[in-house]
mmCIF file of N, CA and C in Angstrom:
data_model
loop_
_atom_site.group_PDB
_atom_site.id
_atom_site.type_symbol
_atom_site.label_atom_id
_atom_site.label_comp_id
_atom_site.label_asym_id
_atom_site.label_seq_id
_atom_site.Cartn_x
_atom_site.Cartn_y
_atom_site.Cartn_z
ATOM 1 N N MET P 1 -21.768 36.908 -5.168
ATOM 2 C CA MET P 1 -20.195 36.915 -5.498
ATOM 3 C C MET P 1 -19.377 36.436 -4.298
ATOM 4 N N TYR P 2 -19.623 36.803 -3.157
ATOM 5 C CA TYR P 2 -18.938 36.406 -1.923
ATOM 6 C C TYR P 2 -19.173 34.830 -1.707
ATOM 7 N N LYS P 3 -20.338 34.401 -1.924
ATOM 8 C CA LYS P 3 -20.751 33.001 -1.777
ATOM 9 C C LYS P 3 -19.865 32.245 -2.739
ATOM 10 N N ALA P 4 -19.759 32.640 -3.898
ATOM 11 C CA ALA P 4 -19.034 31.820 -4.921
ATOM 12 C C ALA P 4 -17.539 31.805 -4.523
ATOM 13 N N LEU P 5 -16.987 32.989 -4.080
ATOM 14 C CA LEU P 5 -15.638 33.028 -3.688
ATOM 15 C C LEU P 5 -15.378 32.105 -2.411
ATOM 16 N N ALA P 6 -16.297 32.199 -1.564
ATOM 17 C CA ALA P 6 -16.148 31.168 -0.314
ATOM 18 C C ALA P 6 -16.299 29.735 -0.731
ATOM 19 N N ALA P 7 -17.206 29.357 -1.683
ATOM 20 C CA ALA P 7 -17.203 28.091 -2.092
ATOM 21 C C ALA P 7 -15.876 27.595 -2.735
ATOM 22 N N ILE P 8 -15.256 28.449 -3.610
ATOM 23 C CA ILE P 8 -14.117 28.197 -4.208
ATOM 24 C C ILE P 8 -12.959 27.949 -3.198
ATOM 25 N N PHE P 9 -12.909 28.899 -2.254
ATOM 26 C CA PHE P 9 -11.914 28.786 -1.108
ATOM 27 C C PHE P 9 -12.137 27.468 -0.374
ATOM 28 N N CYS P 10 -13.335 27.091 -0.087
ATOM 29 C CA CYS P 10 -13.531 25.872 0.691
ATOM 30 C C CYS P 10 -13.065 24.521 -0.207
ATOM 31 N N VAL P 11 -13.369 24.689 -1.432
ATOM 32 C CA VAL P 11 -12.965 23.453 -2.305
ATOM 33 C C VAL P 11 -11.484 23.369 -2.378
ATOM 34 N N ALA P 12 -10.783 24.582 -2.462
ATOM 35 C CA ALA P 12 -9.317 24.692 -2.618
ATOM 36 C C ALA P 12 -8.676 23.974 -1.318
ATOM 37 N N LEU P 13 -9.216 24.287 -0.256
ATOM 38 C CA LEU P 13 -8.678 23.926 1.084
ATOM 39 C C LEU P 13 -8.929 22.558 1.281
ATOM 40 N N SER P 14 -9.997 21.880 0.872
ATOM 41 C CA SER P 14 -10.243 20.486 0.961
ATOM 42 C C SER P 14 -9.661 19.618 -0.011
ATOM 43 N N ALA P 15 -9.125 20.116 -1.095
ATOM 44 C CA ALA P 15 -8.352 19.279 -2.166
ATOM 45 C C ALA P 15 -7.289 18.370 -1.655
ATOM 46 N N PRO P 16 -6.510 18.828 -0.704
ATOM 47 C CA PRO P 16 -5.536 18.020 -0.348
ATOM 48 C C PRO P 16 -6.110 16.853 0.683
ATOM 49 N N ALA P 17 -7.134 17.051 1.153
ATOM 50 C CA ALA P 17 -7.832 16.028 1.887
ATOM 51 C C ALA P 17 -8.300 14.896 0.945
ATOM 52 N N TRP P 18 -8.793 15.203 -0.215
ATOM 53 C CA TRP P 18 -9.212 14.373 -1.199
ATOM 54 C C TRP P 18 -8.000 13.506 -1.728
ATOM 55 N N ALA P 19 -6.891 14.212 -1.923
ATOM 56 C CA ALA P 19 -5.708 13.361 -2.489
ATOM 57 C C ALA P 19 -5.352 12.446 -1.403
ATOM 58 N N GLN P 20 -5.510 12.685 -0.095
ATOM 59 C CA GLN P 20 -5.040 11.682 0.848
ATOM 60 C C GLN P 20 -5.902 10.438 0.950
ATOM 61 N N MET P 21 -7.170 10.535 0.277
ATOM 62 C CA MET P 21 -7.935 9.363 0.398
ATOM 63 C C MET P 21 -7.589 8.345 -0.861
ATOM 64 N N SER P 22 -6.447 8.241 -1.156
ATOM 65 C CA SER P 22 -5.785 7.417 -2.162
ATOM 66 C C SER P 22 -4.653 6.621 -1.498
ATOM 67 N N PRO P 23 -4.466 5.458 -2.141
ATOM 68 C CA PRO P 23 -3.119 4.699 -1.572
ATOM 69 C C PRO P 23 -1.909 5.140 -2.029
ATOM 70 N N VAL P 24 -1.974 6.119 -2.955
ATOM 71 C CA VAL P 24 -0.727 6.666 -3.479
ATOM 72 C C VAL P 24 0.024 7.325 -2.368
ATOM 73 N N GLY P 25 1.282 7.003 -2.242
ATOM 74 C CA GLY P 25 2.171 7.611 -1.197
ATOM 75 C C GLY P 25 3.140 6.530 -0.563
ATOM 76 N N HIS P 26 3.660 6.986 0.587
ATOM 77 C CA HIS P 26 4.557 6.049 1.173
ATOM 78 C C HIS P 26 3.899 5.481 2.544
ATOM 79 N N TRP P 27 4.099 4.167 2.744
ATOM 80 C CA TRP P 27 3.543 3.348 3.780
ATOM 81 C C TRP P 27 4.367 2.683 4.563
ATOM 82 N N GLN P 28 4.258 2.668 5.913
ATOM 83 C CA GLN P 28 5.022 1.751 6.883
ATOM 84 C C GLN P 28 4.172 0.467 6.931
ATOM 85 N N THR P 29 4.812 -0.764 6.772
ATOM 86 C CA THR P 29 4.058 -1.884 7.142
ATOM 87 C C THR P 29 4.588 -2.540 8.395
ATOM 88 N N PHE P 30 3.826 -3.384 9.041
ATOM 89 C CA PHE P 30 4.092 -4.031 10.277
ATOM 90 C C PHE P 30 4.020 -5.482 10.250
ATOM 91 N N ASP P 31 4.900 -6.087 11.144
ATOM 92 C CA ASP P 31 4.932 -7.491 11.533
ATOM 93 C C ASP P 31 3.567 -7.791 12.199
ATOM 94 N N GLU P 32 2.773 -8.873 11.667
ATOM 95 C CA GLU P 32 1.617 -9.156 12.353
ATOM 96 C C GLU P 32 1.714 -9.792 13.730
ATOM 97 N N LYS P 33 2.700 -10.363 13.940
ATOM 98 C CA LYS P 33 3.022 -11.074 15.298
ATOM 99 C C LYS P 33 3.739 -10.030 16.372
ATOM 100 N N THR P 34 4.732 -9.365 15.912
ATOM 101 C CA THR P 34 5.399 -8.590 16.889
ATOM 102 C C THR P 34 4.929 -7.104 16.751
ATOM 103 N N HIS P 35 4.361 -6.725 15.802
ATOM 104 C CA HIS P 35 3.703 -5.407 15.617
ATOM 105 C C HIS P 35 4.884 -4.395 15.354
ATOM 106 N N GLU P 36 6.081 -4.847 15.141
ATOM 107 C CA GLU P 36 7.249 -3.944 14.931
ATOM 108 C C GLU P 36 7.204 -3.546 13.453
ATOM 109 N N VAL P 37 7.707 -2.266 13.113
ATOM 110 C CA VAL P 37 7.718 -1.793 11.680
ATOM 111 C C VAL P 37 8.575 -2.761 10.904
ATOM 112 N N LYS P 38 8.181 -3.045 9.718
ATOM 113 C CA LYS P 38 8.763 -4.192 8.894
ATOM 114 C C LYS P 38 9.416 -3.403 7.663
ATOM 115 N N SER P 39 8.617 -2.543 6.865
ATOM 116 C CA SER P 39 9.195 -1.959 5.624
ATOM 117 C C SER P 39 8.546 -0.703 5.293
ATOM 118 N N GLN P 40 9.063 -0.057 4.396
ATOM 119 C CA GLN P 40 8.365 1.132 3.877
ATOM 120 C C GLN P 40 8.029 0.654 2.315
ATOM 121 N N VAL P 41 6.770 0.994 1.956
ATOM 122 C CA VAL P 41 6.369 0.728 0.665
ATOM 123 C C VAL P 41 5.950 1.921 -0.005
ATOM 124 N N HIS P 42 6.350 2.203 -1.234
ATOM 125 C CA HIS P 42 5.836 3.361 -2.136
ATOM 126 C C HIS P 42 4.918 2.889 -3.055
ATOM 127 N N ILE P 43 3.645 3.408 -3.159
ATOM 128 C CA ILE P 43 2.626 3.126 -3.972
ATOM 129 C C ILE P 43 2.522 4.364 -4.979
ATOM 130 N N SER P 44 2.658 4.086 -6.303
ATOM 131 C CA SER P 44 2.405 5.113 -7.284
ATOM 132 C C SER P 44 1.266 4.599 -8.187
ATOM 133 N N GLU P 45 0.875 5.648 -9.095
ATOM 134 C CA GLU P 45 -0.134 5.439 -10.017
ATOM 135 C C GLU P 45 0.363 5.936 -11.321
ATOM 136 N N SER P 46 -0.117 5.083 -12.392
ATOM 137 C CA SER P 46 0.150 5.450 -13.838
ATOM 138 C C SER P 46 -0.961 4.973 -14.554
ATOM 139 N N GLY P 47 -1.658 5.826 -15.257
ATOM 140 C CA GLY P 47 -2.774 5.483 -16.083
ATOM 141 C C GLY P 47 -3.955 4.980 -15.380
ATOM 142 N N GLY P 48 -4.147 5.235 -14.026
ATOM 143 C CA GLY P 48 -5.117 4.701 -13.228
ATOM 144 C C GLY P 48 -4.899 3.415 -12.576
ATOM 145 N N VAL P 49 -3.699 2.864 -12.828
ATOM 146 C CA VAL P 49 -3.141 1.610 -12.165
ATOM 147 C C VAL P 49 -2.200 1.826 -11.087
ATOM 148 N N LEU P 50 -2.410 1.245 -10.023
ATOM 149 C CA LEU P 50 -1.312 1.286 -8.940
ATOM 150 C C LEU P 50 -0.362 0.235 -8.941
ATOM 151 N N THR P 51 0.807 0.526 -8.639
ATOM 152 C CA THR P 51 1.862 -0.381 -8.301
ATOM 153 C C THR P 51 2.719 -0.091 -6.915
ATOM 154 N N GLY P 52 3.159 -0.956 -6.314
ATOM 155 C CA GLY P 52 3.799 -0.672 -5.010
ATOM 156 C C GLY P 52 5.159 -1.381 -4.886
ATOM 157 N N LYS P 53 6.139 -0.697 -4.426
ATOM 158 C CA LYS P 53 7.600 -1.281 -4.408
ATOM 159 C C LYS P 53 7.995 -0.974 -2.981
ATOM 160 N N ILE P 54 8.874 -2.048 -2.526
ATOM 161 C CA ILE P 54 9.554 -1.871 -1.240
ATOM 162 C C ILE P 54 10.619 -0.856 -1.355
ATOM 163 N N GLU P 55 10.638 0.071 -0.549
ATOM 164 C CA GLU P 55 11.558 1.122 -0.611
ATOM 165 C C GLU P 55 12.649 1.086 0.393
ATOM 166 N N LYS P 56 12.195 0.637 1.661
ATOM 167 C CA LYS P 56 13.156 0.393 2.684
ATOM 168 C C LYS P 56 12.797 -0.801 3.570
ATOM 169 N N LEU P 57 13.814 -1.530 3.875
ATOM 170 C CA LEU P 57 13.604 -2.772 4.902
ATOM 171 C C LEU P 57 13.903 -2.118 6.321
ATOM 172 N N LEU P 58 12.956 -2.127 7.228
ATOM 173 C CA LEU P 58 13.110 -1.500 8.602
ATOM 174 C C LEU P 58 13.242 -2.347 9.771
ATOM 175 N N ARG P 59 13.092 -3.619 9.583
ATOM 176 C CA ARG P 59 13.354 -4.496 10.638
ATOM 177 C C ARG P 59 14.790 -4.436 11.173
ATOM 178 N N LYS P 60 14.824 -4.615 12.432
ATOM 179 C CA LYS P 60 16.201 -4.519 13.155
ATOM 180 C C LYS P 60 17.221 -5.541 12.333
ATOM 181 N N ASP P 61 16.614 -6.759 12.192
ATOM 182 C CA ASP P 61 17.562 -7.761 11.642
ATOM 183 C C ASP P 61 17.406 -7.922 10.163
ATOM 184 N N ALA P 62 16.926 -7.035 9.443
ATOM 185 C CA ALA P 62 16.704 -7.166 7.990
ATOM 186 C C ALA P 62 18.067 -7.060 7.259
ATOM 187 N N LYS P 63 18.208 -7.985 6.357
ATOM 188 C CA LYS P 63 19.290 -7.978 5.445
ATOM 189 C C LYS P 63 19.172 -7.142 4.188
ATOM 190 N N GLN P 64 19.811 -6.044 4.116
ATOM 191 C CA GLN P 64 19.577 -5.086 3.119
ATOM 192 C C GLN P 64 19.874 -5.582 1.711
ATOM 193 N N ASP P 65 20.559 -6.661 1.606
ATOM 194 C CA ASP P 65 20.892 -7.183 0.329
ATOM 195 C C ASP P 65 20.102 -8.529 -0.013
ATOM 196 N N ALA P 66 19.004 -8.701 0.815
ATOM 197 C CA ALA P 66 18.206 -9.960 0.653
ATOM 198 C C ALA P 66 17.488 -9.900 -0.653
ATOM 199 N N VAL P 67 17.334 -11.047 -1.210
ATOM 200 C CA VAL P 67 16.528 -11.140 -2.448
ATOM 201 C C VAL P 67 15.340 -12.036 -2.205
ATOM 202 N N CYS P 68 14.353 -11.954 -3.230
ATOM 203 C CA CYS P 68 13.224 -12.837 -3.157
ATOM 204 C C CYS P 68 13.439 -14.210 -3.523
ATOM 205 N N ASP P 69 13.933 -15.054 -2.650
ATOM 206 C CA ASP P 69 14.233 -16.533 -3.026
ATOM 207 C C ASP P 69 12.854 -17.285 -3.194
ATOM 208 N N GLU P 70 11.811 -16.939 -2.519
ATOM 209 C CA GLU P 70 10.551 -17.642 -2.521
ATOM 210 C C GLU P 70 9.672 -17.327 -3.753
ATOM 211 N N CYS P 71 10.003 -16.235 -4.448
ATOM 212 C CA CYS P 71 9.172 -15.833 -5.562
ATOM 213 C C CYS P 71 9.282 -16.791 -6.776
ATOM 214 N N SER P 72 8.153 -16.984 -7.484
ATOM 215 C CA SER P 72 8.196 -18.089 -8.470
ATOM 216 C C SER P 72 8.081 -17.382 -9.884
ATOM 217 N N ASP P 73 7.907 -16.146 -9.954
ATOM 218 C CA ASP P 73 7.760 -15.458 -11.219
ATOM 219 C C ASP P 73 8.888 -14.588 -11.646
ATOM 220 N N ASP P 74 8.746 -13.543 -12.386
ATOM 221 C CA ASP P 74 9.766 -12.658 -12.841
ATOM 222 C C ASP P 74 10.501 -12.035 -11.699
ATOM 223 N N ARG P 75 9.973 -12.076 -10.376
ATOM 224 C CA ARG P 75 10.670 -11.450 -9.286
ATOM 225 C C ARG P 75 11.590 -12.336 -8.545
ATOM 226 N N LYS P 76 11.661 -13.666 -8.881
ATOM 227 C CA LYS P 76 12.541 -14.632 -8.293
ATOM 228 C C LYS P 76 13.977 -14.064 -8.381
ATOM 229 N N GLY P 77 14.659 -14.122 -7.215
ATOM 230 C CA GLY P 77 16.030 -13.704 -7.177
ATOM 231 C C GLY P 77 16.294 -12.139 -7.227
ATOM 232 N N LYS P 78 15.189 -11.363 -7.257
ATOM 233 C CA LYS P 78 15.412 -9.930 -7.369
ATOM 234 C C LYS P 78 15.536 -9.288 -6.018
ATOM 235 N N PRO P 79 16.247 -8.226 -5.902
ATOM 236 C CA PRO P 79 16.477 -7.702 -4.603
ATOM 237 C C PRO P 79 15.167 -7.293 -3.931
ATOM 238 N N MET P 80 14.936 -7.451 -2.509
ATOM 239 C CA MET P 80 13.843 -7.056 -1.878
ATOM 240 C C MET P 80 13.631 -5.450 -2.069
ATOM 241 N N LEU P 81 14.808 -4.701 -1.860
ATOM 242 C CA LEU P 81 14.711 -3.281 -2.104
ATOM 243 C C LEU P 81 14.345 -3.088 -3.572
ATOM 244 N N GLY P 82 13.307 -2.362 -3.757
ATOM 245 C CA GLY P 82 12.756 -2.091 -5.088
ATOM 246 C C GLY P 82 11.882 -3.071 -5.662
ATOM 247 N N LEU P 83 11.636 -4.120 -4.875
ATOM 248 C CA LEU P 83 10.810 -5.303 -5.457
ATOM 249 C C LEU P 83 9.322 -4.793 -5.471
ATOM 250 N N GLU P 84 8.657 -4.981 -6.574
ATOM 251 C CA GLU P 84 7.276 -4.590 -6.992
ATOM 252 C C GLU P 84 6.440 -5.633 -6.245
ATOM 253 N N ILE P 85 5.769 -5.267 -5.158
ATOM 254 C CA ILE P 85 4.875 -6.213 -4.451
ATOM 255 C C ILE P 85 3.320 -5.895 -4.805
ATOM 256 N N ILE P 86 3.039 -4.793 -5.343
ATOM 257 C CA ILE P 86 1.723 -4.444 -5.722
ATOM 258 C C ILE P 86 1.646 -4.312 -7.193
ATOM 259 N N ARG P 87 0.805 -5.011 -7.900
ATOM 260 C CA ARG P 87 0.497 -4.888 -9.303
ATOM 261 C C ARG P 87 -0.837 -4.810 -9.638
ATOM 262 N N GLY P 88 -1.254 -3.805 -10.588
ATOM 263 C CA GLY P 88 -2.594 -3.888 -11.246
ATOM 264 C C GLY P 88 -3.854 -3.486 -10.520
ATOM 265 N N ALA P 89 -3.678 -2.839 -9.368
ATOM 266 C CA ALA P 89 -4.848 -2.295 -8.672
ATOM 267 C C ALA P 89 -5.483 -0.989 -9.375
ATOM 268 N N LYS P 90 -6.856 -1.077 -9.333
ATOM 269 C CA LYS P 90 -7.563 -0.034 -9.912
ATOM 270 C C LYS P 90 -8.684 0.477 -8.984
ATOM 271 N N LYS P 91 -9.010 1.670 -9.095
ATOM 272 C CA LYS P 91 -10.131 2.301 -8.196
ATOM 273 C C LYS P 91 -11.517 1.625 -8.581
ATOM 274 N N ALA P 92 -12.196 1.183 -7.637
ATOM 275 C CA ALA P 92 -13.562 0.698 -7.933
ATOM 276 C C ALA P 92 -14.501 1.927 -8.202
ATOM 277 N N ASP P 93 -15.376 1.707 -9.081
ATOM 278 C CA ASP P 93 -16.343 2.835 -9.367
ATOM 279 C C ASP P 93 -17.076 3.243 -8.342
ATOM 280 N N GLY P 94 -17.042 4.621 -7.969
ATOM 281 C CA GLY P 94 -17.778 5.253 -7.016
ATOM 282 C C GLY P 94 -17.312 4.942 -5.506
ATOM 283 N N LYS P 95 -16.224 4.310 -5.326
ATOM 284 C CA LYS P 95 -15.809 4.043 -3.961
ATOM 285 C C LYS P 95 -14.494 4.323 -3.767
ATOM 286 N N ASP P 96 -13.944 4.558 -2.454
ATOM 287 C CA ASP P 96 -12.615 4.709 -2.195
ATOM 288 C C ASP P 96 -11.964 3.440 -1.876
ATOM 289 N N VAL P 97 -11.940 2.512 -2.863
ATOM 290 C CA VAL P 97 -11.425 1.084 -2.769
ATOM 291 C C VAL P 97 -10.741 0.853 -4.012
ATOM 292 N N TRP P 98 -9.496 0.246 -3.909
ATOM 293 C CA TRP P 98 -8.737 -0.104 -4.977
ATOM 294 C C TRP P 98 -8.653 -1.622 -5.025
ATOM 295 N N GLU P 99 -8.859 -2.187 -6.113
ATOM 296 C CA GLU P 99 -8.947 -3.689 -6.195
ATOM 297 C C GLU P 99 -8.554 -4.258 -7.525
ATOM 298 N N GLY P 100 -8.595 -5.514 -7.762
ATOM 299 C CA GLY P 100 -8.376 -6.116 -9.079
ATOM 300 C C GLY P 100 -6.900 -6.424 -9.420
ATOM 301 N N GLY P 101 -6.072 -6.005 -8.438
ATOM 302 C CA GLY P 101 -4.668 -6.343 -8.669
ATOM 303 C C GLY P 101 -4.232 -7.544 -7.638
ATOM 304 N N LYS P 102 -2.973 -7.626 -7.654
ATOM 305 C CA LYS P 102 -2.256 -8.586 -6.864
ATOM 306 C C LYS P 102 -1.173 -8.048 -5.920
ATOM 307 N N ILE P 103 -1.080 -8.665 -4.781
ATOM 308 C CA ILE P 103 0.025 -8.390 -3.750
ATOM 309 C C ILE P 103 0.808 -9.532 -3.435
ATOM 310 N N LEU P 104 1.940 -9.378 -3.527
ATOM 311 C CA LEU P 104 2.999 -10.406 -3.327
ATOM 312 C C LEU P 104 3.512 -10.466 -1.792
ATOM 313 N N ASP P 105 3.502 -11.629 -1.281
ATOM 314 C CA ASP P 105 4.130 -11.659 0.075
ATOM 315 C C ASP P 105 5.503 -12.180 -0.199
ATOM 316 N N PRO P 106 6.523 -11.512 -0.145
ATOM 317 C CA PRO P 106 7.855 -11.972 -0.524
ATOM 318 C C PRO P 106 8.468 -12.891 0.377
ATOM 319 N N GLU P 107 7.857 -13.093 1.570
ATOM 320 C CA GLU P 107 8.359 -14.044 2.528
ATOM 321 C C GLU P 107 7.935 -15.439 2.063
ATOM 322 N N ASN P 108 6.829 -15.605 1.426
ATOM 323 C CA ASN P 108 6.436 -17.017 1.045
ATOM 324 C C ASN P 108 6.232 -17.183 -0.460
ATOM 325 N N GLY P 109 6.618 -15.970 -1.262
ATOM 326 C CA GLY P 109 6.510 -15.947 -2.744
ATOM 327 C C GLY P 109 5.136 -16.038 -3.262
ATOM 328 N N LYS P 110 4.051 -16.032 -2.495
ATOM 329 C CA LYS P 110 2.601 -16.206 -3.062
ATOM 330 C C LYS P 110 2.013 -14.789 -3.425
ATOM 331 N N ALA P 111 1.325 -14.676 -4.422
ATOM 332 C CA ALA P 111 0.683 -13.629 -4.919
ATOM 333 C C ALA P 111 -0.942 -13.751 -4.410
ATOM 334 N N TYR P 112 -1.474 -12.650 -3.930
ATOM 335 C CA TYR P 112 -2.874 -12.778 -3.414
ATOM 336 C C TYR P 112 -3.731 -11.645 -4.151
ATOM 337 N N THR P 113 -4.964 -11.949 -4.321
ATOM 338 C CA THR P 113 -5.931 -10.926 -4.831
ATOM 339 C C THR P 113 -5.914 -9.812 -3.838
ATOM 340 N N LEU P 114 -5.782 -8.567 -4.408
ATOM 341 C CA LEU P 114 -5.716 -7.378 -3.527
ATOM 342 C C LEU P 114 -6.980 -6.496 -3.463
ATOM 343 N N ARG P 115 -6.971 -5.845 -2.321
ATOM 344 C CA ARG P 115 -8.149 -4.920 -1.992
ATOM 345 C C ARG P 115 -7.555 -3.948 -0.980
ATOM 346 N N MET P 116 -7.561 -2.628 -1.299
ATOM 347 C CA MET P 116 -6.959 -1.601 -0.580
ATOM 348 C C MET P 116 -7.931 -0.536 -0.290
ATOM 349 N N THR P 117 -8.139 -0.185 1.026
ATOM 350 C CA THR P 117 -9.054 0.841 1.421
ATOM 351 C C THR P 117 -8.478 1.700 2.357
ATOM 352 N N PRO P 118 -8.429 3.085 1.898
ATOM 353 C CA PRO P 118 -7.914 4.174 2.900
ATOM 354 C C PRO P 118 -8.945 4.416 3.977
ATOM 355 N N ILE P 119 -8.405 4.459 5.212
ATOM 356 C CA ILE P 119 -9.278 4.708 6.338
ATOM 357 C C ILE P 119 -8.561 5.892 7.153
ATOM 358 N N GLU P 120 -9.292 6.311 7.997
ATOM 359 C CA GLU P 120 -8.886 7.493 9.017
ATOM 360 C C GLU P 120 -8.430 8.557 8.338
ATOM 361 N N GLY P 121 -9.202 9.041 7.373
ATOM 362 C CA GLY P 121 -8.800 10.181 6.640
ATOM 363 C C GLY P 121 -7.721 9.979 5.654
ATOM 364 N N GLY P 122 -7.448 8.775 5.244
ATOM 365 C CA GLY P 122 -6.381 8.390 4.315
ATOM 366 C C GLY P 122 -4.989 8.307 5.047
ATOM 367 N N GLN P 123 -5.036 8.316 6.479
ATOM 368 C CA GLN P 123 -3.713 8.173 7.260
ATOM 369 C C GLN P 123 -3.336 6.738 7.390
ATOM 370 N N LYS P 124 -4.293 5.782 7.227
ATOM 371 C CA LYS P 124 -4.020 4.386 7.315
ATOM 372 C C LYS P 124 -4.627 3.701 6.105
ATOM 373 N N LEU P 125 -3.983 2.504 5.759
ATOM 374 C CA LEU P 125 -4.638 1.818 4.623
ATOM 375 C C LEU P 125 -4.809 0.393 5.049
ATOM 376 N N GLU P 126 -6.008 -0.037 4.855
ATOM 377 C CA GLU P 126 -6.459 -1.449 4.963
ATOM 378 C C GLU P 126 -5.982 -2.282 3.777
ATOM 379 N N VAL P 127 -5.102 -3.284 3.969
ATOM 380 C CA VAL P 127 -4.628 -3.901 2.800
ATOM 381 C C VAL P 127 -4.926 -5.345 3.012
ATOM 382 N N ARG P 128 -5.871 -5.875 2.034
ATOM 383 C CA ARG P 128 -6.394 -7.305 2.252
ATOM 384 C C ARG P 128 -5.872 -8.069 0.923
ATOM 385 N N GLY P 129 -5.211 -9.231 1.349
ATOM 386 C CA GLY P 129 -4.767 -10.173 0.382
ATOM 387 C C GLY P 129 -5.496 -11.390 0.612
ATOM 388 N N SER P 130 -6.080 -11.936 -0.488
ATOM 389 C CA SER P 130 -6.979 -13.180 -0.265
ATOM 390 C C SER P 130 -6.887 -14.067 -1.468
ATOM 391 N N ILE P 131 -6.960 -15.391 -1.278
ATOM 392 C CA ILE P 131 -7.222 -16.359 -2.175
ATOM 393 C C ILE P 131 -8.579 -17.042 -1.923
ATOM 394 N N GLY P 132 -9.521 -16.802 -2.752
ATOM 395 C CA GLY P 132 -10.933 -17.259 -2.583
ATOM 396 C C GLY P 132 -11.557 -16.647 -1.334
ATOM 397 N N PRO P 133 -12.157 -17.162 -0.495
ATOM 398 C CA PRO P 133 -12.689 -16.690 0.678
ATOM 399 C C PRO P 133 -11.750 -16.501 1.939
ATOM 400 N N PHE P 134 -10.620 -17.039 1.746
ATOM 401 C CA PHE P 134 -9.535 -16.920 2.797
ATOM 402 C C PHE P 134 -8.482 -15.785 2.414
ATOM 403 N N GLY P 135 -8.172 -15.160 3.536
ATOM 404 C CA GLY P 135 -7.205 -14.019 3.373
ATOM 405 C C GLY P 135 -6.967 -13.317 4.751
ATOM 406 N N ARG P 136 -6.262 -12.285 4.638
ATOM 407 C CA ARG P 136 -5.946 -11.511 5.968
ATOM 408 C C ARG P 136 -5.814 -10.084 5.480
ATOM 409 N N THR P 137 -5.998 -9.195 6.547
ATOM 410 C CA THR P 137 -5.916 -7.775 6.336
ATOM 411 C C THR P 137 -4.913 -7.179 7.350
ATOM 412 N N GLN P 138 -4.089 -6.409 6.685
ATOM 413 C CA GLN P 138 -3.075 -5.717 7.409
ATOM 414 C C GLN P 138 -3.492 -4.151 7.409
ATOM 415 N N THR P 139 -3.026 -3.331 8.390
ATOM 416 C CA THR P 139 -3.148 -1.894 8.299
ATOM 417 C C THR P 139 -1.835 -1.354 8.270
ATOM 418 N N TRP P 140 -1.613 -0.569 7.099
ATOM 419 C CA TRP P 140 -0.391 0.196 6.986
ATOM 420 C C TRP P 140 -0.624 1.692 7.386
ATOM 421 N N VAL P 141 0.491 2.237 7.779
ATOM 422 C CA VAL P 141 0.384 3.672 8.175
ATOM 423 C C VAL P 141 1.187 4.605 7.311
ATOM 424 N N ARG P 142 0.446 5.748 6.925
ATOM 425 C CA ARG P 142 1.091 6.524 5.915
ATOM 426 C C ARG P 142 2.215 7.213 6.604
ATOM 427 N N THR P 143 3.422 7.452 5.831
ATOM 428 C CA THR P 143 4.472 8.346 6.262
ATOM 429 C C THR P 143 4.659 9.494 5.537
ATOM 430 N N GLN P 144 5.329 10.497 5.966
ATOM 431 C CA GLN P 144 5.545 11.781 5.211
ATOM 432 C C GLN P 144 6.693 11.830 4.393
#
C-alpha cells in the first residue's frame, strides 16, 4: 500500500517536468551575431500541431509597428507582432522532437523545414531551420 502511494506521489511530482519537455510555452530568441535578445515567441498546441507567434519585439531598435515586407505568402504586409512564424510541427514518434512543420524568418521572408528539440530539461529549445542539407540551429530560452 505504501509503495503504491509513494509511486503515485513520485509520478505527481514529476508531471511538471514532463510538461517542460515540450516546445509549448514562451521563448526568447537571440540575434546570432550580437547575441542580444531579439523577440519573444509563444508556441501553442492544438490537436497535436504546434504553431508559434511573435509576441514581443525586444531589440532596442525594434519598430513595434513593423510589418513583414519580405514575406511572400499570406503573411506579407502583416504586423510582426502576432506574426505566425511556426506552422505545422508535430511530435515525432517516441522522441522529444517536433518536426514536419515550417519556420519563417521574417527578416528575409523565407520558410524553412523545422525541427525543434527541447534540451536542458526543457529550459532551452534547439530550433533548426533547413533547406535540404543546409540550415542553421538557434537556441531559444524559455521564459516564465
